[in-house]
Short mmCIF file of C-alpha atoms and ligand atoms in Angstrom, two decimals:
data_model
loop_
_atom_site.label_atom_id
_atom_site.label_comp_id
_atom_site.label_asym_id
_atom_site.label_seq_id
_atom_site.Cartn_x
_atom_site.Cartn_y
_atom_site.Cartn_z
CA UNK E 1 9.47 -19.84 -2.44
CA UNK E 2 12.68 -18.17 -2.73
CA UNK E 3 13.54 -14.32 -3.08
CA UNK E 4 16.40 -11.88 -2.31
CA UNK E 5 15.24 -9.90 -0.07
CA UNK E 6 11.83 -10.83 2.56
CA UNK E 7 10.06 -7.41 3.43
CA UNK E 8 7.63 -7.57 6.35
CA UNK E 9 5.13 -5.30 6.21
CA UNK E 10 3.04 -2.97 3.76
CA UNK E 11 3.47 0.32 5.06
CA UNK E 12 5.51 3.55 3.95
CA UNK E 13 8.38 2.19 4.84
CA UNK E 14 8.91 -1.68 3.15
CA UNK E 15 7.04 -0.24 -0.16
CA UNK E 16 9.40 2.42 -0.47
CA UNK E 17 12.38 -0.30 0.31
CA UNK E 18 10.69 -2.62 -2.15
CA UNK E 19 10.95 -0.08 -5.28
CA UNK E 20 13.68 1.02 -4.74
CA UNK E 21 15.42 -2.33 -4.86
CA UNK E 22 13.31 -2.76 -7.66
CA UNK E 23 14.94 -0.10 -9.54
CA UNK E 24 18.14 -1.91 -9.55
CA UNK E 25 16.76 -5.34 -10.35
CA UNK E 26 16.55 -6.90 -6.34
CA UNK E 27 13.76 -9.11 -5.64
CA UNK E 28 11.56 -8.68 -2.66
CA UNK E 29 8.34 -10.21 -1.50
CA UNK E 30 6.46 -7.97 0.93
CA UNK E 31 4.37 -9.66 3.69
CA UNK E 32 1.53 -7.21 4.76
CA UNK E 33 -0.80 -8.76 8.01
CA UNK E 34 -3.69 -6.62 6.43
CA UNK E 35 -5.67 -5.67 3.15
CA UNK E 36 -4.19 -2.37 0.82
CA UNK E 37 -7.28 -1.11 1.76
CA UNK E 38 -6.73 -0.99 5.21
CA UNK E 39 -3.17 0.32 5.25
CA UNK E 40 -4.81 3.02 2.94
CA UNK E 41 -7.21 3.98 5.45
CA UNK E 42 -4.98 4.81 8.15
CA UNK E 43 -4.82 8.87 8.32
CA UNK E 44 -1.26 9.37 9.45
CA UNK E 45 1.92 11.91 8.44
CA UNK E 46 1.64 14.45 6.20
CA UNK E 47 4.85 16.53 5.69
CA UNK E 48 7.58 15.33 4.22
CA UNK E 49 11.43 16.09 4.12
CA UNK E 50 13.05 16.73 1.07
CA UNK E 51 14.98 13.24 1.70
CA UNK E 52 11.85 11.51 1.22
CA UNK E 53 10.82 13.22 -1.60
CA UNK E 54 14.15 12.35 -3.06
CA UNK E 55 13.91 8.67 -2.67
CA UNK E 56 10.48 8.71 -3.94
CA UNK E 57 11.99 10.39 -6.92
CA UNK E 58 14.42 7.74 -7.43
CA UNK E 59 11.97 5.03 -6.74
CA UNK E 60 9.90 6.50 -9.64
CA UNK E 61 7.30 7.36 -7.53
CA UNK E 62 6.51 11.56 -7.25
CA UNK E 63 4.88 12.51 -10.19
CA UNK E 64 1.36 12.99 -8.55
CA UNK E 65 3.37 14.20 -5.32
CA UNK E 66 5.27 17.20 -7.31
CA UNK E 67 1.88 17.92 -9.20
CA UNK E 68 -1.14 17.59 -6.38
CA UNK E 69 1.48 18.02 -3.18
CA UNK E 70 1.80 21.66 -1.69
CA UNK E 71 5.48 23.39 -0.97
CA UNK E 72 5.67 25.31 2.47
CA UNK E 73 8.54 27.71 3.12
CA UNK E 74 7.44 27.78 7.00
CA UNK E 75 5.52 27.13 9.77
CA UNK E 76 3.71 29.35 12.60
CA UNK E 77 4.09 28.85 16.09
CA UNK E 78 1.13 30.04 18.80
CA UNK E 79 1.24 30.54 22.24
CA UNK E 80 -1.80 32.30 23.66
CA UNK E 81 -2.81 35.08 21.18
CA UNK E 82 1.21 35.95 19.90
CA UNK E 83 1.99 33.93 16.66
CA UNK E 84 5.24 33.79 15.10
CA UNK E 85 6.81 32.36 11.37
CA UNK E 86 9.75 30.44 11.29
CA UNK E 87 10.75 30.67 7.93
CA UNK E 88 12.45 27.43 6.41
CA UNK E 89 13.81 28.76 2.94
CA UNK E 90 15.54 31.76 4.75
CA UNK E 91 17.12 29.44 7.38
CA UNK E 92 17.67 26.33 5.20
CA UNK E 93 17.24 27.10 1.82
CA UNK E 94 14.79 23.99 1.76
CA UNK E 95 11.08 23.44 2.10
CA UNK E 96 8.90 21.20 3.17
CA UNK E 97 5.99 19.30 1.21
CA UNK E 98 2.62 18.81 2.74
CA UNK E 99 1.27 15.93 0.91
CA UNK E 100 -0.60 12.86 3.17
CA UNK E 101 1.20 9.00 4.09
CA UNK E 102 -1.60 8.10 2.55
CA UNK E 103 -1.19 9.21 -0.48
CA UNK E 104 2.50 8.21 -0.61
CA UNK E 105 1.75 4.68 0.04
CA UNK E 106 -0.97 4.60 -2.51
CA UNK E 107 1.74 5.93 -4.91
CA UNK E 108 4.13 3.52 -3.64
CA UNK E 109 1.25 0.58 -4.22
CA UNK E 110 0.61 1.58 -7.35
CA UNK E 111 4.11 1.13 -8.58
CA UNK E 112 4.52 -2.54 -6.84
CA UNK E 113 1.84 -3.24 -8.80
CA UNK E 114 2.94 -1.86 -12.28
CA UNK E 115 6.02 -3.67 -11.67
CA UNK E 116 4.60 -6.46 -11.14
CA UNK E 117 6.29 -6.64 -7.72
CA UNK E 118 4.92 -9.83 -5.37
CA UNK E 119 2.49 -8.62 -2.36
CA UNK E 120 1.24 -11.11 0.23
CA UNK E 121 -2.29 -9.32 2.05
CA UNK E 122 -3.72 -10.69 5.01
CA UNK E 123 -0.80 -12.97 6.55
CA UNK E 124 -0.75 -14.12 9.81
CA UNK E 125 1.27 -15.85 11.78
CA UNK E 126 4.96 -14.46 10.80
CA UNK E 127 7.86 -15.65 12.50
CA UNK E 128 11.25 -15.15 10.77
CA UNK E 129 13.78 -18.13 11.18
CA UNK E 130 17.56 -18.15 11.36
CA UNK E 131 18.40 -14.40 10.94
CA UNK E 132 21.77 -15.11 12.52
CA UNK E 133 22.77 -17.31 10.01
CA UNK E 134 23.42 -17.03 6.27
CA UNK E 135 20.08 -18.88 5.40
CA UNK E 136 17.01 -16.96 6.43
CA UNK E 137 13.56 -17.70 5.90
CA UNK E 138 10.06 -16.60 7.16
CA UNK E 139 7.15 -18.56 7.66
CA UNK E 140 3.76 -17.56 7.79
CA UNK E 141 -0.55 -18.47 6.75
CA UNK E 142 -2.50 -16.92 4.79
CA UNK E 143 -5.87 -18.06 4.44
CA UNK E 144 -4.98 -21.14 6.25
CA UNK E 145 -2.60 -21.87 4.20
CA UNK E 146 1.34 -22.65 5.37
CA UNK E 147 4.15 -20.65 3.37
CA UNK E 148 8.08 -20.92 3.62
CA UNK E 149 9.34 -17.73 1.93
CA UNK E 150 13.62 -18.54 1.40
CA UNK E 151 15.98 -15.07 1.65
CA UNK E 152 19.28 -13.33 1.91
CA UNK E 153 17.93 -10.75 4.25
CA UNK E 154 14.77 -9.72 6.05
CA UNK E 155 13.88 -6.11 6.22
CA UNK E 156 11.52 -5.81 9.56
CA UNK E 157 9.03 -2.74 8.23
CA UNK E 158 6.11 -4.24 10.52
CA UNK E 159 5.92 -0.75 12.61
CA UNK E 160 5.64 -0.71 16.24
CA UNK E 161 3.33 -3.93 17.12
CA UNK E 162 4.94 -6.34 14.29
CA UNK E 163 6.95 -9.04 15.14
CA UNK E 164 10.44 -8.30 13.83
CA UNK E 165 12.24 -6.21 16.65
CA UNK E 166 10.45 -9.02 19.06
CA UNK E 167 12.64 -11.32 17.06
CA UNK E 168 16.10 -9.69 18.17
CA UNK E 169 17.04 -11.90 21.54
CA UNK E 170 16.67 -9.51 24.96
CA UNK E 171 20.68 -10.03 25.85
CA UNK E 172 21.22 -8.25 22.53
CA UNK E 173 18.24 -5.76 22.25
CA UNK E 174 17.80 -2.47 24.48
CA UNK E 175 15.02 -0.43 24.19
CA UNK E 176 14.51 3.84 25.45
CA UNK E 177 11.45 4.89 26.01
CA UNK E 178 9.15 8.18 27.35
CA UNK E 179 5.56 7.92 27.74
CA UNK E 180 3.79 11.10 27.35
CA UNK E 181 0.54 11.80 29.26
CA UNK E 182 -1.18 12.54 26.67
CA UNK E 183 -2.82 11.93 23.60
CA UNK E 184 -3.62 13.74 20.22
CA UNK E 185 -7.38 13.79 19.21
CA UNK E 186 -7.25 14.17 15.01
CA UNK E 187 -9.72 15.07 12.84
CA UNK E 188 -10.14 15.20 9.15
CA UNK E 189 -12.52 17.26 7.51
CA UNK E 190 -13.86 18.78 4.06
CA UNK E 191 -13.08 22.49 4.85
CA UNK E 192 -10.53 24.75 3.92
CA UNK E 193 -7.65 25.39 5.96
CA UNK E 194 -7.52 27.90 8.44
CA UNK E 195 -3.93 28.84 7.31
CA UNK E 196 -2.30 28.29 4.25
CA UNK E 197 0.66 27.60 6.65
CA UNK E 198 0.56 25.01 9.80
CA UNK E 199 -0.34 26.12 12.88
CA UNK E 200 1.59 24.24 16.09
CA UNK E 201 -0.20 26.17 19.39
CA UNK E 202 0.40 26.28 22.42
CA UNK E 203 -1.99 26.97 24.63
CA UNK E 204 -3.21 27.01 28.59
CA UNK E 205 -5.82 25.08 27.84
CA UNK E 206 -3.11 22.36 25.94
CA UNK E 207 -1.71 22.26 22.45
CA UNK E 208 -3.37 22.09 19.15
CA UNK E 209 -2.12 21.81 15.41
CA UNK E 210 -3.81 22.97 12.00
CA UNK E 211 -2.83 21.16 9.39
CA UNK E 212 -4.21 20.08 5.65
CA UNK E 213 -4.37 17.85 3.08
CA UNK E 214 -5.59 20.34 0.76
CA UNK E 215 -7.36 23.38 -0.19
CA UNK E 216 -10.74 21.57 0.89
CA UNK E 217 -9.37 19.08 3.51
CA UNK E 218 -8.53 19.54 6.47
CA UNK E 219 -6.45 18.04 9.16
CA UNK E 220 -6.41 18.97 13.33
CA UNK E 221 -5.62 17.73 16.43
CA UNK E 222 -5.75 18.94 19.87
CA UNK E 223 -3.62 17.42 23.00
CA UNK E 224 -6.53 15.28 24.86
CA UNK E 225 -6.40 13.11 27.88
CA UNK E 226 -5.52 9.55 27.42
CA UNK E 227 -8.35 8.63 28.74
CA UNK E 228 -10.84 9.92 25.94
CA UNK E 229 -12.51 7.98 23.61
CA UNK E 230 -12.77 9.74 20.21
CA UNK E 231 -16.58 8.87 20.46
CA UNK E 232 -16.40 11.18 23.34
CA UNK E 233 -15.91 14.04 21.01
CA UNK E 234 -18.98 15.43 19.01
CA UNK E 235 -17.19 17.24 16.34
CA UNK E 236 -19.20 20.41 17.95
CA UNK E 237 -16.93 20.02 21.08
CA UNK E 238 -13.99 19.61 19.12
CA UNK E 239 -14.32 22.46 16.98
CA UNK E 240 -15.16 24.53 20.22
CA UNK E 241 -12.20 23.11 21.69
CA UNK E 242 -9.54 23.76 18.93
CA UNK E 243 -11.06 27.52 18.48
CA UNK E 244 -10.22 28.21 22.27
CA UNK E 245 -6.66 27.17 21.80
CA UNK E 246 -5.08 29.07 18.75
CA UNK E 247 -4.97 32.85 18.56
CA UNK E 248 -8.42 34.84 18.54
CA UNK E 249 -7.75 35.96 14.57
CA UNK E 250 -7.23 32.40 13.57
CA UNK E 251 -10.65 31.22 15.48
CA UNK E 252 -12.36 34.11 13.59
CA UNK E 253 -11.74 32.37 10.22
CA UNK E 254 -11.91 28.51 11.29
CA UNK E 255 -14.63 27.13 8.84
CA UNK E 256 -16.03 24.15 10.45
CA UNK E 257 -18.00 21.06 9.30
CA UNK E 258 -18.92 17.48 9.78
CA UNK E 259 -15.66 15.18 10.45
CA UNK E 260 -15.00 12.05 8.23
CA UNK E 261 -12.40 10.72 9.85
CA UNK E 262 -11.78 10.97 14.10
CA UNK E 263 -8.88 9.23 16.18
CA UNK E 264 -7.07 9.28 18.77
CA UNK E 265 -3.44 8.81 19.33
CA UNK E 266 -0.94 8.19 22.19
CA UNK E 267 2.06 10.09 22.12
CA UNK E 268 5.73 7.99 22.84
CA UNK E 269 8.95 8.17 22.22
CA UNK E 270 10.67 4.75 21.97
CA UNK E 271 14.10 3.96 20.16
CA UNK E 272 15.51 -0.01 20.06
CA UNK E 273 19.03 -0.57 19.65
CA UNK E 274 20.65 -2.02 17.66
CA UNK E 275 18.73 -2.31 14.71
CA UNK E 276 20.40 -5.21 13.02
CA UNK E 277 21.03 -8.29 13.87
CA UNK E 278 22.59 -11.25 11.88
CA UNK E 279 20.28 -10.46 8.36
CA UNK E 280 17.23 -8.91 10.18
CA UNK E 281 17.33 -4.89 10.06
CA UNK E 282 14.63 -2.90 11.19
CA UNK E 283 12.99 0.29 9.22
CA UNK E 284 10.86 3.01 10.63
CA UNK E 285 8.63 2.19 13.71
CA UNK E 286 9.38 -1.14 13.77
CA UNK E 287 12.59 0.29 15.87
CA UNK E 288 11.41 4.04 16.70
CA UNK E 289 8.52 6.02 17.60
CA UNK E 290 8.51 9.75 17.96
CA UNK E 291 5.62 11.83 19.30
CA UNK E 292 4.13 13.36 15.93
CA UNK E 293 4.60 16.90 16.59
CA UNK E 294 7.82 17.92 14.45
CA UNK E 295 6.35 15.46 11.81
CA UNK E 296 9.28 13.26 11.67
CA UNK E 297 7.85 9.50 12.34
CA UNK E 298 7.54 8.73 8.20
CA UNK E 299 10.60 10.98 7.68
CA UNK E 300 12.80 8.83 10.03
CA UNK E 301 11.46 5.97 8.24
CA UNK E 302 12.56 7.01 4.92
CA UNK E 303 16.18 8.05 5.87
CA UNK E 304 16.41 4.08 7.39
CA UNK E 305 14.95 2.77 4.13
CA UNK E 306 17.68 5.37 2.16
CA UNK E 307 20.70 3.35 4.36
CA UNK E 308 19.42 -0.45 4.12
CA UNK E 309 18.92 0.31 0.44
CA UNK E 310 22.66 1.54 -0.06
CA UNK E 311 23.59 -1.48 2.35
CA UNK E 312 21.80 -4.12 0.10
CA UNK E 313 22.81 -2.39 -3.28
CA UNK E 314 26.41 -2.57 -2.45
CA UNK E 315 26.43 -6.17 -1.29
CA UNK E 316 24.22 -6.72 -4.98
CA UNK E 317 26.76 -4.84 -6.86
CA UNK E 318 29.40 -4.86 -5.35
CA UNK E 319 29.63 -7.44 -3.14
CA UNK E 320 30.44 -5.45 0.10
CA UNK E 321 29.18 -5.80 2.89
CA UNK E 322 31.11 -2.36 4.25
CA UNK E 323 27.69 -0.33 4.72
CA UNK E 324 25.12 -3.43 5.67
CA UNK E 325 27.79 -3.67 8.52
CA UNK E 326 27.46 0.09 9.39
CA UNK E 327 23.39 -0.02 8.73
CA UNK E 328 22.60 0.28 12.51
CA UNK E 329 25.24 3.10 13.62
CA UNK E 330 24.34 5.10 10.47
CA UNK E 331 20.75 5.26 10.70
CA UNK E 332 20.79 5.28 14.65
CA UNK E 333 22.95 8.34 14.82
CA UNK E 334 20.04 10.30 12.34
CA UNK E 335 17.13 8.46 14.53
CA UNK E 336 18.61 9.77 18.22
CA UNK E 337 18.77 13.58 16.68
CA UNK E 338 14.80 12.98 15.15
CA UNK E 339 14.21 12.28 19.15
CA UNK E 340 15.77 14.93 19.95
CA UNK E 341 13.80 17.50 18.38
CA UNK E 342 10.53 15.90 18.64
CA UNK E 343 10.40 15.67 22.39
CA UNK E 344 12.23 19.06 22.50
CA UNK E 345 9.24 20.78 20.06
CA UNK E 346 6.35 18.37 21.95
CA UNK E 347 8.16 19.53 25.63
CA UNK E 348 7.81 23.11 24.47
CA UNK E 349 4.40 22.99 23.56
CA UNK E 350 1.83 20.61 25.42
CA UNK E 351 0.57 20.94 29.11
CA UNK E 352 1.61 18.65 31.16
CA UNK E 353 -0.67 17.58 34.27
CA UNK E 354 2.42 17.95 36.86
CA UNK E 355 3.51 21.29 35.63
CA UNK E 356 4.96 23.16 38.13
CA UNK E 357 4.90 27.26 37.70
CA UNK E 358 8.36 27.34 36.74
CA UNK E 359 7.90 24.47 34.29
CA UNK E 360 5.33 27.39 32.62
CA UNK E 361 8.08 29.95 32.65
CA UNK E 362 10.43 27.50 31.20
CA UNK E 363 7.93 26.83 28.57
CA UNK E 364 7.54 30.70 28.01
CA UNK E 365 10.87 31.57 27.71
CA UNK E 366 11.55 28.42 24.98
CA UNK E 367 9.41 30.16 23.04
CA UNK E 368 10.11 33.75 23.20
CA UNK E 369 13.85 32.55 22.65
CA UNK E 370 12.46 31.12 19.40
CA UNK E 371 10.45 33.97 18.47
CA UNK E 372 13.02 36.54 18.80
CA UNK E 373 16.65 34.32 18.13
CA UNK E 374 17.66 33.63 13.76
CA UNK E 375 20.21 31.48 15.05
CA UNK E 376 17.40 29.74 17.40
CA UNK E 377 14.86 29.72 14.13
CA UNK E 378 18.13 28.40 12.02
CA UNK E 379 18.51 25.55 14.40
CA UNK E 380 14.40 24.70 14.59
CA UNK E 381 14.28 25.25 10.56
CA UNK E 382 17.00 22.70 10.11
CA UNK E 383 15.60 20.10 11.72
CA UNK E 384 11.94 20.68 10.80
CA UNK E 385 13.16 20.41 6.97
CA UNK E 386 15.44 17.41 7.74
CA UNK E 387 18.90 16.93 9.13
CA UNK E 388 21.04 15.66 6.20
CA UNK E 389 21.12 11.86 5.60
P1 RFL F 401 3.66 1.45 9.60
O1 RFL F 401 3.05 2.56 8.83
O2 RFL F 401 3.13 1.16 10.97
O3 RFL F 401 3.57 0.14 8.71
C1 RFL F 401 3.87 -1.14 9.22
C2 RFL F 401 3.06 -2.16 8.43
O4 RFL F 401 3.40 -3.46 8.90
C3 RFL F 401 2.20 -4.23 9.02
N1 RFL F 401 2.47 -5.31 10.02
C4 RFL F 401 2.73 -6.57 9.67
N2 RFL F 401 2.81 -7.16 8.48
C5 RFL F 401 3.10 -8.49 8.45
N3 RFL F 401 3.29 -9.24 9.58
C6 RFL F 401 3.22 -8.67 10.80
N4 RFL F 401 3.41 -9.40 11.89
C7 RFL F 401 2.93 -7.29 10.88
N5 RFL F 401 2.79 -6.41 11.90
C8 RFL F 401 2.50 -5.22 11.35
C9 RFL F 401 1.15 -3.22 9.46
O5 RFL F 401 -0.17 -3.66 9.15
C10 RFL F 401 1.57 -2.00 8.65
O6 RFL F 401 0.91 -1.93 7.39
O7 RFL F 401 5.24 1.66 9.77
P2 RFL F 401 6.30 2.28 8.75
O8 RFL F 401 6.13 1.74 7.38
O9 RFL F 401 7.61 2.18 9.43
O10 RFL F 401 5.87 3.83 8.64
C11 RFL F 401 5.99 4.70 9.75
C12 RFL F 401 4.93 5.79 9.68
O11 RFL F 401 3.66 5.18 9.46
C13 RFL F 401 4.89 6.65 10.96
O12 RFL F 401 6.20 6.91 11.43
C14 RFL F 401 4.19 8.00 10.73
O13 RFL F 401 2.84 7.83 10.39
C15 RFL F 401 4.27 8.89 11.99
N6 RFL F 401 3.55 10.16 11.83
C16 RFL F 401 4.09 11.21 11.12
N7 RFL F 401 5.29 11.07 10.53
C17 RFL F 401 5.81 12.08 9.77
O14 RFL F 401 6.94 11.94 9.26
N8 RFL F 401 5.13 13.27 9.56
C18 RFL F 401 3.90 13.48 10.11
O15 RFL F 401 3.30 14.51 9.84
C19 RFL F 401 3.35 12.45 10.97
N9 RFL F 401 2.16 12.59 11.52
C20 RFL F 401 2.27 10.32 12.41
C21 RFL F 401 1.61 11.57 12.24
C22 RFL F 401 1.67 9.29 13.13
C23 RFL F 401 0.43 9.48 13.69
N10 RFL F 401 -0.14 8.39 14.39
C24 RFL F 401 -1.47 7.96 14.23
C25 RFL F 401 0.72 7.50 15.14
C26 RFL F 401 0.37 11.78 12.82
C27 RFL F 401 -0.22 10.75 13.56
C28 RFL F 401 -1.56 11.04 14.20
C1 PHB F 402 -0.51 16.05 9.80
O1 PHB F 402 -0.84 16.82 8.88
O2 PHB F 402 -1.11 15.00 10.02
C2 PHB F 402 0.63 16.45 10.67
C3 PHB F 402 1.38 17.56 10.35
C4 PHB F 402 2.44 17.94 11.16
C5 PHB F 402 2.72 17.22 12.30
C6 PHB F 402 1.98 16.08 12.63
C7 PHB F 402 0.92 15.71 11.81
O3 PHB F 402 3.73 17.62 13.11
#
């Protein structure tokens, strides 16, 4: 089998590469290790930039996001019982639209499919051959069964545990990283939101974050230890839990109810450079993680997927290969500031189990900085909304 461009993996990031190739006639076969169904079911992101919304624009893809997603103009920040607004459409001009991964890549699955684009579920076994020559291929199983997929490039969307970046040789391949110590415990549920707006709090007893899908759904977390199992948590204790950490006022109008959907996540920050090599390029976690609070895991993805898709439609139709060559610098140079501000926002806001007292102080003063500086809000609103691509 023989196509233009070999996409591994399923998620946010090779469907949205995949359509929009599509959209100017460039064949891709994407290579997903699991079923739709399970990609579906992973609750992940759920604001996105207006870059994303963009591309899914030009992909063809945000009709049911401009009709069912919901437009915030800001965000409120906790710490203890003060709360503060930090008001993106002043700062920025821009807004931000809450509207779940989930739903994206469902959107993004659904238009594959209308196009009749090709999909392989359930392959194992992946290993991607010659990418520093001019004749890639990938090999792989699926349901026993051997397959030789033939390529000009190889887009490596298989997140953090796939196999592409492992594919990049050590000599040429050097990797950042920051573990935090702790994890987020998330919950989904069918109750309104407390806020209209997201909540990020900070409090002494760690942070928490109210968020939503929707008018009846629900999404939370609160900073847990890495050690906890979400079976652990009865969603009694976590509702407990999350009341004692945002301001009094909020707690008072917190409508609880049964979970349907309880995980737990680790919080890193991890960046590989570079992210090309011969005709391999990497998109999204496949070459960076960020710790989730900011939001900008998915929204990092999607700038990547905006340069490789400029890279590839210039060598298509124009036969450059001017910004394939730049691919790595360009969307390395947006990826390093997306670090940036998400360990600066998750520094500001968790506990950390060797704080010292003048950590806290540090931590205070962050935030009354915040609270009381337009230039500091300017800076915070720019980057929550999405640094230009
Ligand atoms: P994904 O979503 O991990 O998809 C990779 C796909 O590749 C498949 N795969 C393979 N396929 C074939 N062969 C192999 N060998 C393979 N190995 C893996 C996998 O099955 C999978 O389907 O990566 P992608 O597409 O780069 O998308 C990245 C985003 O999923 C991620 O950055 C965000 O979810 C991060 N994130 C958030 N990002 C935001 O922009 N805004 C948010 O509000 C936000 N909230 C979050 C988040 C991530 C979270 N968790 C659980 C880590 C909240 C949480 C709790
Ligand atoms: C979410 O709704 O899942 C969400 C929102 C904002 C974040 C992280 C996660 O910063």
């Amino acid at each position: 089998m023989k196509t233009q461009v070999a996409i591994i993996g399923g998620g946010p990031s090779g469907l949205l590469l995949a359509q929009l190739l599509h959209t100017r006639g460039i064949e891709s076969v994407v290579l997903e290790r699991k079923t739709k169904d399970y990609v579906l079911g992973r609750i992940r992101a759920g604001v996105l930039e207006q870059g994303l919304v963009k591309l899914m624009e030009e992909a063809g893809c945000a009709d049911r996001l401009h009709a069912e997603g919901y437009v915030h103009d800001g965000t409120l920040i906790s710490y203890g019982d003060e709360m503060f607004r930090i008001d993106f459409t002043e700062h920025t001009g821009t807004p931000v639209i809450v509207y779940g991964q989930t739903e994206v890549t469902r959107d993004l699955y659904a238009a594959r499919e209308k196009a009749g684009g090709r999909i392989d579920f359930n392959v194992d076994d992946v290993v991607i051959h010659g990418a520093d020559t001019d004749a890639p291929f990938v090999t792989y199983t699926v349901a026993g069964e051997h397959r030789r997929l033939e390529c000009d490039f190889i887009a490596g969307c298989d997140g953090f545990h796939g196999v592409s970046r492992q594919t990049i040789p050590l000599d040429v391949r050097r990797e950042y990283e920051k573990v935090y110590p702790f994890g987020w415990l998330g919950i989904l549920s069918e109750t309104p939101p407390v806020n209209h707006e997201l909540i990020y709090a900070n409090s002494p007893r760690g942070f928490a974050l109210c968020s939503m899908r929707n008018e009846n759904l629900s999404r939370y977390y609160i900073q847990c230890s890495l050690s906890d199992k979400p079976e652990d948590w009865t969603d009694e204790a976590f509702w407990q839990e999350l009341k004692r950490r945002i301001p009094a006022d909020q707690a008072a109008n917190l409508v609880t109810g049964p979970s349907i959907e309880k995980s737990i996540a680790p919080l890193r920050s991890f960046v590989t450079e570079p992210m090309r090599w011969g005709r391999l390029f990497l998109c999204g976690d496949a070459a960076h993680i960020v710790p989730p609070t900011g939001a900008k895991g998915l929204n990092t993805a999607a700038s990547d997927v905006h340069y490789l898709y400029n890279g590839l439609r210039d060598f298509y139709e124009k036969n450059s290969t001017q910004e394939i060559d730049l691919y790595s610098q360009k969307a390395l140079a947006r990826v390093w500031k997306a670090e940036r501000f998400s360990w600066w926002f998750s520094s500001m806001m968790h506990r950390y189990p060797d704080q010292s007292a003048f950590d806290l102080k540090m931590q205070v003063a962050d935030l009354e900085f915040l609270r009381s500086n337009k230039s500091a809000q300017k800076a915070m609103a720019e980057n929550y909304v999405g640094l230009p691509y």
